[in-house]
XYZ file of C-alpha atoms in Angstrom:
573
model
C 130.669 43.805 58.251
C 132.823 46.256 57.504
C 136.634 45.333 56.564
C 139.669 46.372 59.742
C 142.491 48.075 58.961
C 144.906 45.213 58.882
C 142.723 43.544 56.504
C 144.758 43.638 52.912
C 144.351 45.616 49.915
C 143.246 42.919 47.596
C 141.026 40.771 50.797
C 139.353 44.231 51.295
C 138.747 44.120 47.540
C 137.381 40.576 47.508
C 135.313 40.414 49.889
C 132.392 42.870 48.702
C 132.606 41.010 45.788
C 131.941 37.375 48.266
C 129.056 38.922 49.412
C 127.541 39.754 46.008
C 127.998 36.333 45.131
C 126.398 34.533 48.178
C 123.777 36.521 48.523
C 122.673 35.745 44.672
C 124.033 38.652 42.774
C 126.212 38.344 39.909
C 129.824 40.029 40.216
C 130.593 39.433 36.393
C 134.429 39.251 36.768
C 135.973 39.931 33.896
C 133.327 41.620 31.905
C 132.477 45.587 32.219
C 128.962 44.671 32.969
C 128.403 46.310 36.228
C 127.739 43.809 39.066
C 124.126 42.933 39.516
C 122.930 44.748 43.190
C 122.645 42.408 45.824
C 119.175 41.995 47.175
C 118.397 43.285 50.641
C 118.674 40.636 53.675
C 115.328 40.954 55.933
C 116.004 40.476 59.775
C 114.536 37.278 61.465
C 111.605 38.106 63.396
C 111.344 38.262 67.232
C 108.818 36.969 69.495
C 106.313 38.107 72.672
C 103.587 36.939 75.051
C 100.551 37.287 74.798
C 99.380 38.727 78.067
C 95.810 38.058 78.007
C 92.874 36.886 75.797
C 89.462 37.428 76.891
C 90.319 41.192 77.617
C 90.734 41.427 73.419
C 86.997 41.860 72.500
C 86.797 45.292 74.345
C 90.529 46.442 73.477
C 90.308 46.201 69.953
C 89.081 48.732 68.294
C 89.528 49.203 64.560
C 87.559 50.932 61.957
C 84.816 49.332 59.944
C 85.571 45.798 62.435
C 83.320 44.116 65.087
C 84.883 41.836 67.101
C 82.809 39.334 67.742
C 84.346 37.329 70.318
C 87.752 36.825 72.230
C 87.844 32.757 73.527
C 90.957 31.579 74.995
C 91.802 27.978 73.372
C 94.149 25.577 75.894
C 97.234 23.435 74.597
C 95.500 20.373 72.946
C 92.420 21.189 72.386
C 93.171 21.474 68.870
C 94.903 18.698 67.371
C 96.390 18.736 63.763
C 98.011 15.377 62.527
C 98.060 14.037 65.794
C 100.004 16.966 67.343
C 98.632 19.193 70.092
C 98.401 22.770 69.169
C 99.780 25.209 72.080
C 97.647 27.481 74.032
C 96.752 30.432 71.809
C 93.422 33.139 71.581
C 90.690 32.577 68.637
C 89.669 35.992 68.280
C 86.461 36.335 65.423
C 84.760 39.186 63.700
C 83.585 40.606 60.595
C 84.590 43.947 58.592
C 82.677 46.202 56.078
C 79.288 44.770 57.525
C 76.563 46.517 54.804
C 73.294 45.414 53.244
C 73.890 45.840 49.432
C 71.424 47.984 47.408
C 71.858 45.247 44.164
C 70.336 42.093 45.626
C 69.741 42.832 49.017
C 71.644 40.297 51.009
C 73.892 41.496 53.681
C 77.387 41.422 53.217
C 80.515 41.234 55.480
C 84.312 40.292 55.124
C 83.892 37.582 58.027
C 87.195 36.188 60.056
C 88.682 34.785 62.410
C 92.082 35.072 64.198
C 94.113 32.518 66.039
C 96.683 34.473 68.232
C 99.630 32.170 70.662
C 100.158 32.734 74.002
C 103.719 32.123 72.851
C 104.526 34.044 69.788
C 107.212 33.927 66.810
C 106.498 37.701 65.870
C 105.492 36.285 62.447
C 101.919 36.862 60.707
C 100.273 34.543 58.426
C 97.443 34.979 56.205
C 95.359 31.837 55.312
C 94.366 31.980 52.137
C 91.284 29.786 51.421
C 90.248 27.749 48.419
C 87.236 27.431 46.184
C 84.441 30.334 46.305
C 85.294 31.198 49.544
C 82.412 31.906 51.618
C 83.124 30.650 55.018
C 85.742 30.708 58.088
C 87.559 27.729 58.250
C 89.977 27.332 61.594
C 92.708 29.758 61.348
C 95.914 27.035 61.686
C 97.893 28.130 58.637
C 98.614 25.187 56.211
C 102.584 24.991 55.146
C 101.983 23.288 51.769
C 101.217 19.769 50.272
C 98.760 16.510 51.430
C 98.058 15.848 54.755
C 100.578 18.226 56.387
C 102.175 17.207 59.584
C 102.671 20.462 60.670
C 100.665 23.838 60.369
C 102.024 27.894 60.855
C 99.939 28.288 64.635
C 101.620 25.061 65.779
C 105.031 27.057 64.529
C 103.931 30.075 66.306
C 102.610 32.401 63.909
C 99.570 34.590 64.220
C 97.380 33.208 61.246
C 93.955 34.872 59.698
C 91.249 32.958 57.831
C 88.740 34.736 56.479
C 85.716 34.279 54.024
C 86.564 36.505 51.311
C 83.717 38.875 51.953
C 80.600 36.349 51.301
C 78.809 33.900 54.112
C 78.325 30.748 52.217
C 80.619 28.505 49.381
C 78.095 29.709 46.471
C 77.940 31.937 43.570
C 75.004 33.634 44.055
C 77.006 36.414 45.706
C 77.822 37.215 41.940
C 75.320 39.667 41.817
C 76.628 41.910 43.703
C 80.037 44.024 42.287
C 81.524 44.795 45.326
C 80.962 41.320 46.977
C 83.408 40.114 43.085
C 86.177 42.769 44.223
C 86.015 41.433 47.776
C 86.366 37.716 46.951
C 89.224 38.376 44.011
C 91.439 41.009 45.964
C 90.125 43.527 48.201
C 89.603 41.209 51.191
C 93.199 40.810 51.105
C 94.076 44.369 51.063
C 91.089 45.489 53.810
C 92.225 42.237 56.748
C 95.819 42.467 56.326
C 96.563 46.199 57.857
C 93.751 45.299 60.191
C 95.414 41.818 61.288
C 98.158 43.641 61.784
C 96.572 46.383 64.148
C 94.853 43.381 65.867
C 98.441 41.425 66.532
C 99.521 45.184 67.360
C 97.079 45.835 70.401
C 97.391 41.439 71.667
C 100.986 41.892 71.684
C 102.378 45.375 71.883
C 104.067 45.485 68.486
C 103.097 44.752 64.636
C 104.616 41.471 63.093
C 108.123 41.317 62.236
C 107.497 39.183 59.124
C 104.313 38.710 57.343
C 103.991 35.977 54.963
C 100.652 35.073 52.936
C 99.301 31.418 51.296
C 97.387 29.030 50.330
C 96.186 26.586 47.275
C 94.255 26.567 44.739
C 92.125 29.663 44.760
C 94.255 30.326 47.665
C 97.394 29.882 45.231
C 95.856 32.712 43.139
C 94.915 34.842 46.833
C 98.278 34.277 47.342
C 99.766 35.144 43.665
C 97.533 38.493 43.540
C 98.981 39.798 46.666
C 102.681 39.208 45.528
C 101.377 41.422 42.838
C 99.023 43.918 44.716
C 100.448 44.037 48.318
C 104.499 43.565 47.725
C 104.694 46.281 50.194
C 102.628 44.157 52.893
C 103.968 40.720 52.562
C 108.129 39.444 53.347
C 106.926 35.371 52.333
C 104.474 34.312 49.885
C 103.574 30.277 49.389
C 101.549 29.789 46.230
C 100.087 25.914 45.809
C 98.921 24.727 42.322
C 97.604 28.187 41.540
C 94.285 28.688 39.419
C 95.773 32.503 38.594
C 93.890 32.609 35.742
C 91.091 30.750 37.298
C 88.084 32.270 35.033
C 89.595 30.653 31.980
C 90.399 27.533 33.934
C 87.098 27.484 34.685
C 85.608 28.219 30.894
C 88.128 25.755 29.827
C 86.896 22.744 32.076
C 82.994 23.777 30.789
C 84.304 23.381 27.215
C 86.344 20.046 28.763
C 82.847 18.353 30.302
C 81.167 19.185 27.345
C 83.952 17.141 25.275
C 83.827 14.051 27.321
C 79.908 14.099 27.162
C 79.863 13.430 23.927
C 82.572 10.683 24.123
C 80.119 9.016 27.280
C 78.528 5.688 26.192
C 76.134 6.574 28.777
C 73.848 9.859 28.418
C 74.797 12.076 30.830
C 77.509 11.202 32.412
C 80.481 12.344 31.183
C 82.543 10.070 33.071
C 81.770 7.070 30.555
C 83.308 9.509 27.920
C 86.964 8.635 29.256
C 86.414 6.172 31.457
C 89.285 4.673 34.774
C 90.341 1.544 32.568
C 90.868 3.851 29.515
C 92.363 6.942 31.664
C 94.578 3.957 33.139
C 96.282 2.563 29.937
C 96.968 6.511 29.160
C 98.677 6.949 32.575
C 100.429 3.766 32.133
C 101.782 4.493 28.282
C 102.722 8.271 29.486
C 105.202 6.211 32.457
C 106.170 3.595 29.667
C 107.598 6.334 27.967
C 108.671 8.971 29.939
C 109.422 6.799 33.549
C 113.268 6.280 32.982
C 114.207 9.604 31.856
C 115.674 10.021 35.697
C 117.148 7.196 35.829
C 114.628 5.233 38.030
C 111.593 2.958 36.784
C 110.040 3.869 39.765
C 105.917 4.573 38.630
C 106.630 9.124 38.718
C 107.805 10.879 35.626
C 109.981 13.669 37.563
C 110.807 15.215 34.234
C 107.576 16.522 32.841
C 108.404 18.980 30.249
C 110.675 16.207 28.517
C 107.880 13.594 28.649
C 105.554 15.602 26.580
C 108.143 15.590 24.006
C 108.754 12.148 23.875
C 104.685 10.747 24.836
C 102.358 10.379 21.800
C 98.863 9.903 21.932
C 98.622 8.833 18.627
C 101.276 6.216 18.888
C 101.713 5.383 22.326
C 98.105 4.388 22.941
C 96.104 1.622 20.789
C 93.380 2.722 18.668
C 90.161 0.660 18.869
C 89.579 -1.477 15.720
C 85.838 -2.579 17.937
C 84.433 -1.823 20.614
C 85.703 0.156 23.471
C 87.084 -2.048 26.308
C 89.752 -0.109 28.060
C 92.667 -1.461 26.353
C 92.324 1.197 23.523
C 90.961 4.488 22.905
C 88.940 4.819 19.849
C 89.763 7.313 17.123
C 87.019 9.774 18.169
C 88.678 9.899 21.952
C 92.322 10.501 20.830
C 90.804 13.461 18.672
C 88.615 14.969 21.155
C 91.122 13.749 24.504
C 94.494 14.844 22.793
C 92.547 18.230 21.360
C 91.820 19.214 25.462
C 95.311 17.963 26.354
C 96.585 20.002 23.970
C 94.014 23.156 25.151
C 90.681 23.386 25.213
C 89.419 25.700 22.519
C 86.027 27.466 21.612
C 84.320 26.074 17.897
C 86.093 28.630 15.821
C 89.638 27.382 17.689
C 90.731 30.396 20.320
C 92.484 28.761 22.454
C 90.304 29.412 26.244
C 93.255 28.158 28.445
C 96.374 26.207 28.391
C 97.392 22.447 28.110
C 97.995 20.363 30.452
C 100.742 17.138 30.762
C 100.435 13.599 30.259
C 101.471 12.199 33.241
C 101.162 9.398 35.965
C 97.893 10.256 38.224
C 95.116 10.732 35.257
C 93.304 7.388 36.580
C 92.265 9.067 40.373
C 89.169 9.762 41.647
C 90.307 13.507 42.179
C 91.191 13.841 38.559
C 87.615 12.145 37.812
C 85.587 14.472 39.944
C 87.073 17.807 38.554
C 86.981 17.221 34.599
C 83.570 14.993 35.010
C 81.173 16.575 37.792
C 82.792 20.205 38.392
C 81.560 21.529 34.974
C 78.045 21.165 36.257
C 78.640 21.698 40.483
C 81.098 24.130 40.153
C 82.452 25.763 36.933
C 79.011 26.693 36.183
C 78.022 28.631 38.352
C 81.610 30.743 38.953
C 81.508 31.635 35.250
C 77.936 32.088 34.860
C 77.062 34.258 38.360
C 80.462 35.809 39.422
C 82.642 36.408 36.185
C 80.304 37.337 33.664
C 79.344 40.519 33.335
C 76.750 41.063 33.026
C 75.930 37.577 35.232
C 73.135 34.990 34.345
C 70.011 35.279 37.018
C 70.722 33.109 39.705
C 66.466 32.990 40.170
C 66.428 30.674 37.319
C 70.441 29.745 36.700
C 70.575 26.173 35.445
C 74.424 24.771 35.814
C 74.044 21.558 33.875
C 72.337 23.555 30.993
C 74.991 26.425 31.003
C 77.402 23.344 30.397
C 75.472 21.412 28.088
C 73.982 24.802 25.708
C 76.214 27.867 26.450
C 77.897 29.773 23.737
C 81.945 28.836 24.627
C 82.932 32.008 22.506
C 80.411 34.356 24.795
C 81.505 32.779 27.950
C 85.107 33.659 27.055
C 84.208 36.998 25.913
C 82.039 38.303 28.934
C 84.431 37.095 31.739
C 86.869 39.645 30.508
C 84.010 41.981 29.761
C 82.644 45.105 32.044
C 79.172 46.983 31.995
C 76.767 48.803 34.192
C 77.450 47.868 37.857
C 80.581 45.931 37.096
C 83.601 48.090 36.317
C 85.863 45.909 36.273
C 86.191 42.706 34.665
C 86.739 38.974 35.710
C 90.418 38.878 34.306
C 91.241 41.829 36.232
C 89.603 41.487 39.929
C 90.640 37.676 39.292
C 94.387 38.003 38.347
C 97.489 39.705 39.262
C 97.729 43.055 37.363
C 101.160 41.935 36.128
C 101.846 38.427 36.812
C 105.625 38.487 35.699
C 106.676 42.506 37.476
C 107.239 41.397 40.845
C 110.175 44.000 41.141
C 108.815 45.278 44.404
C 108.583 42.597 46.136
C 112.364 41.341 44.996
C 113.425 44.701 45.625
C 112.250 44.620 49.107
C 113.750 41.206 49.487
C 110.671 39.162 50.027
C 110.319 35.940 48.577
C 108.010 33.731 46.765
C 107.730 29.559 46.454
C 105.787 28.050 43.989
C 104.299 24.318 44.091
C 102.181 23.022 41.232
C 101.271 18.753 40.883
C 101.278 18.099 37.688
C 98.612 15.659 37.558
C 96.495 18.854 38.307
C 92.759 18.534 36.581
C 91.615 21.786 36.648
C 94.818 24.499 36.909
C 97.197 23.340 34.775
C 101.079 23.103 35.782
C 102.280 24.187 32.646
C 100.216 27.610 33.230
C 102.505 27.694 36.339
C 105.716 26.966 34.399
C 104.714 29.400 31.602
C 104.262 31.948 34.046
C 107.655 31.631 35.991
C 109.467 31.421 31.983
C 107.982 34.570 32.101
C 109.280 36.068 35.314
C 112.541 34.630 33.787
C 112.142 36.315 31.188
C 111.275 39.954 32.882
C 114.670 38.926 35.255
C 117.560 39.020 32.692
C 116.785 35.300 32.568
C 116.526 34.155 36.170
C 114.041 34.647 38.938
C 115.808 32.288 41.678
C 116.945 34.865 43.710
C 114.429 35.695 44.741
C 111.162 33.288 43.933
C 111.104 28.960 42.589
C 108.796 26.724 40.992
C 108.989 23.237 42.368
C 106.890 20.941 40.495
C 105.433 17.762 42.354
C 105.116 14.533 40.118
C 101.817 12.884 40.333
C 100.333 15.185 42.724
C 96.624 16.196 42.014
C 94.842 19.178 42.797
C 96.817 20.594 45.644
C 97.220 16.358 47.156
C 96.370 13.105 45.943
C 97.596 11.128 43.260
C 100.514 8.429 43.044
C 102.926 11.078 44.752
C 105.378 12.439 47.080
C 103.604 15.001 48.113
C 103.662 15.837 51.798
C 105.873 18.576 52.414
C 106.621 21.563 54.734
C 107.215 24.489 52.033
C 106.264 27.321 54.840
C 109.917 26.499 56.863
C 112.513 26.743 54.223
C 110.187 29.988 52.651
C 111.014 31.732 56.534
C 115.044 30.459 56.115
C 115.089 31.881 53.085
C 113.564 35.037 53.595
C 114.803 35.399 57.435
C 117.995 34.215 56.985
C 119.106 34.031 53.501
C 119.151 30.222 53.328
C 117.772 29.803 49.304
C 115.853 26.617 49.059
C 117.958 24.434 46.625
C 115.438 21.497 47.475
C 111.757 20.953 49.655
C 112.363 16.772 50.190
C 108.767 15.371 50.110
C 107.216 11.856 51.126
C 104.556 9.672 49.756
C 101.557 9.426 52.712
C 101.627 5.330 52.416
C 99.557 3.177 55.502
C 100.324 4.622 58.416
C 100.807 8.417 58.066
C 99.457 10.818 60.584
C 98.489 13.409 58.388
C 96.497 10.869 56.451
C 96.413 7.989 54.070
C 96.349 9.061 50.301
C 94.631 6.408 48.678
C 96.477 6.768 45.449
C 99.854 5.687 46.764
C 100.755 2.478 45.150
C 101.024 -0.358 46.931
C 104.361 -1.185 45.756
C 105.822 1.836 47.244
C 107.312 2.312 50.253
C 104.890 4.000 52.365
C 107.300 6.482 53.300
C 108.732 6.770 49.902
C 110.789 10.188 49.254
C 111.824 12.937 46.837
C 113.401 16.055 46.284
C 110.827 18.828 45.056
C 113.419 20.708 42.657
C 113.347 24.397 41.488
C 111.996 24.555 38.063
C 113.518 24.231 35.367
C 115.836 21.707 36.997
C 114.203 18.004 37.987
C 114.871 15.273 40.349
C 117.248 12.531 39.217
C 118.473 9.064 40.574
C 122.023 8.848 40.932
C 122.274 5.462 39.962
C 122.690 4.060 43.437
C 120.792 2.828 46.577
C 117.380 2.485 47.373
C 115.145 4.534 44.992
C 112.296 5.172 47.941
C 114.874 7.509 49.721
C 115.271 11.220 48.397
C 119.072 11.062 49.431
C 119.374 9.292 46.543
C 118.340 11.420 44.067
C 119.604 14.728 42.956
C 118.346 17.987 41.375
C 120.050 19.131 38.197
């Protein structure tokens, strides 16, 4: 707003300067260091109806995309945590359809698009988890376990798609163009067409487009912060596996390591086992529990408790047998070595490390360092990120785990040749992880979320990353994208944790109307909770138990009074 004439001299003066200031820039008063531009304030989006649904099949029509089918869906007949989801149109297809000339399969980028009959003007692209491979329902998930709410039910037009391959397996590997698909190009061929699509259902492109997911859909939604700034005003990244080939090489050389810890052949799992990983979780809290104030079972400050946790001292060292009250001097080696980063035989580091912390003893964490070497790790690294791959005739995943060359693994998923021009770490990963300057300077937005009980993507890759994008910001990135670390949490839920949140609401206030997320609060799913029991919730908790998710580097601490289940209690600093 522009200042009236009978405003003052020095109010006309000051208030420029307000603005800076509470919109995030820096007015340096008193300095000659020019004032640091304020970033631009995108306009809240604005709805329509959607006139009709079953009409859509034979209206739309986009290049390279079959439309498949138009269904209207009524009010309820989807149900997400108990709630009824509103009337809206599914509308599927499938882009790029081909037969490739490598392995013969057929190929297609296969989606599906919810669309309500009452519409926020806001677009959302799901991104999906894992290998990909198939079209789960389009209903946007907002972040954390067992969500109680979900973008469609908000009103958003949401996309899910399959990344380009028809089934959650590697064996599309073989093909280069089915690798560029599922790392990035998926993204970048649905997202103008969505757009189209929501153009022709509702008269008008989306207002605001925002983009996320977890996990592999972390890193979806991390590479098109990177790739497609120009696309995307909101992007929600959950415990992202960004680098997710070394991840991946890492947790081979990881099952390997606890296989020859196992007291039974072949099964890794007797290499650490839930008594042992126990007294580790419970030493790491014994330690590191207080530090905000509350002896409460979650270590809120996790950089701090690596400092102050020791393996070596904190845990008992066998003097017999193994009976899960110690660790033996050949598991604190090998254990504290993958902690610390898993590393080939002549010591290159593959990945990162990964915290000590509270939720090492869960089933989750069990399943991804013990039987996702072999079901899953595998066959990524061996079929889709080597080049050249392995043949997937004769691929054998528990072999590749148990005999592979760590060192060759490492080298050929950044490695190109013949077919494959471009390399694992660069269809994988964001081009520039840490230059997000277009998107800031368009005044989109970007929230982070990382567990740090995590198995297989490591927090602290997530909180080296955003020291990074510090770094590359004259020291601070809040303006215009936060890290909020969530103690306990697992792989994207689970764990002893406070982790059921809404992250997609305060990521629209903040982009739509400027509101900066100072806190996300965040409640344990005890007995009871519609969006589902997590069985790793201690019993001793309140089953609605809450915290404040803080903005990284800052953590969550008790303010010495009243009940320490409720968040109001705590505070971020």
């Amino acid at each position: 707003m522009q200042p009236t004439l009978k405003l003052s001299i020095i109010a006309a003066n000051l208030l420029p300067l307000l603005l800076t200031a509470c919109s995030g820039g820096s007015t340096n008063l008193g300095s000659n260091t020019p004032a640091t531009p304020a970033l631009p304030q995108l306009a809240a989006a604005t709805g329509a109806t959607l006139a009709s649904c079953t009409d859509l099949a034979t209206k739309i029509q986009l290049a390279s995309t079959t439309i498949t089918a138009a269904n209207a869906v009524a009010a309820g007949a989807l149900t997400i945590a108990g709630k009824p989801v509103p009337a809206h149109c599914q509308v599927t297809g499938r882009m790029f359809d081909r037969v490739s000339t490598v392995d013969g399969q057929r190929y297609a980028i296969g989606f599906e698009m919810r669309l309500p009959t009452n519409w926020n003007g806001r677009f959302f692209y799901q991104a999906n988890g894992g290998l990909d491979g198939s079209v789960v329902p389009a209903t946007g998930p907002v972040g954390g376990g067992g969500p109680l709410d979900n973008a469609l039910n908000q009103g958003f037009a949401v996309i899910s798609s399959d990344a380009g391959h028809g089934a959650p397996t590697p064996f599309f590997g073989a093909d280069p163009q089915a690798r560029l698909d599922y790392g990035y190009q998926a993204v970048g061929k649905l997202t103008p067409m969505a757009k189209s699509l929501i153009e022709t259902a509702y008269g008008k492109k989306p207002d605001r487009s925002y983009i996320g997911g977890c996990s592999n859909g972390g890193r979806h939604a991390m590479v098109a912060a990177s790739r497609y700034a120009d696309q995307y005003d909101g992007v929600l990244v959950g415990n992202p596996g960004y680098r997710l080939p070394l991840a991946a090489v890492a947790n081979i050389a990881g099952g390997r390591a606890y296989a020859s810890l196992a007291t039974t052949a072949g099964d890794p799992a007797t290499g650490f086992t839930a008594a042992e990983r126990t007294l580790v979780s419970n030493a790491a809290l014994a330690r590191c529990d207080a530090l905000d104030g509350a002896t409460d079972g979650m270590v809120q400050n996790t950089q701090a408790c690596q400092a102050a946790f020791d393996l070596n001292r904190d845990v008992a060292t066998c003097s017999g047998a193994r009976d899960g009250s110690c660790l033996s001097a050949a598991q604190k080696t090998t254990i504290g070595g993958l902690f610390a980063g898993a590393t080939t035989p002549a010591g290159t580091k593959i990945y990162t490390s990964f915290p000590y912390d509270a939720g090492l003893a869960t089933n989750d964490w069990a399943s991804w360092k013990f039987s996702s070497p072999t079901t899953r790790d595998s066959g990524a690294v061996g079929l889709v990120f080597q080049a050249p791959p392995e043949n997937g005739a004769t691929f054998d995943g528990a072999a590749f785990v148990r005999d592979g060359d760590l060192a060759a693994m490492l080298t050929k998923v950044g490695a190109t040749g013949g077919l494959f021009t471009e390399s694992a770490l660069s269809f994988m990963l964001p081009p520039n992880a840490t230059d997000l300057s277009q998107l800031k300077n368009r005044g989109a937005k970007l929230m982070v979320y990382h567990g740090t009980s995590d198995p297989i993507f490591s927090s602290n890759d997530s909180a080296a990353w955003y020291d990074g994008l510090r770094t590359a910001n004259g020291g601070d990135a809040a303006n215009f994208a936060r890290y909020y670390q969530v103690p306990g949490m697992n792989h994207c839920s689970g764990g002893p944790s406070a982790e059921q949140f809404d992250m997609l609401t305060p990521l629209v206030n903040w982009v739509e109307k400027g509101v900066a997320p100072d806190s996300v609060t965040a409640s344990a799913r005890g007995a009871g909770n519609a969006g589902g029991v997590n069985a790793s919730v201690p019993a001793a908790w309140s089953p609605a138990r809450s915290r404040p998710l803080c903005p990284y580097p800052k953590t969550a601490k008790y303010k010495g009074s009243g009940s320490i289940e409720d968040a109001a209690n705590f505070s971020c600093s």
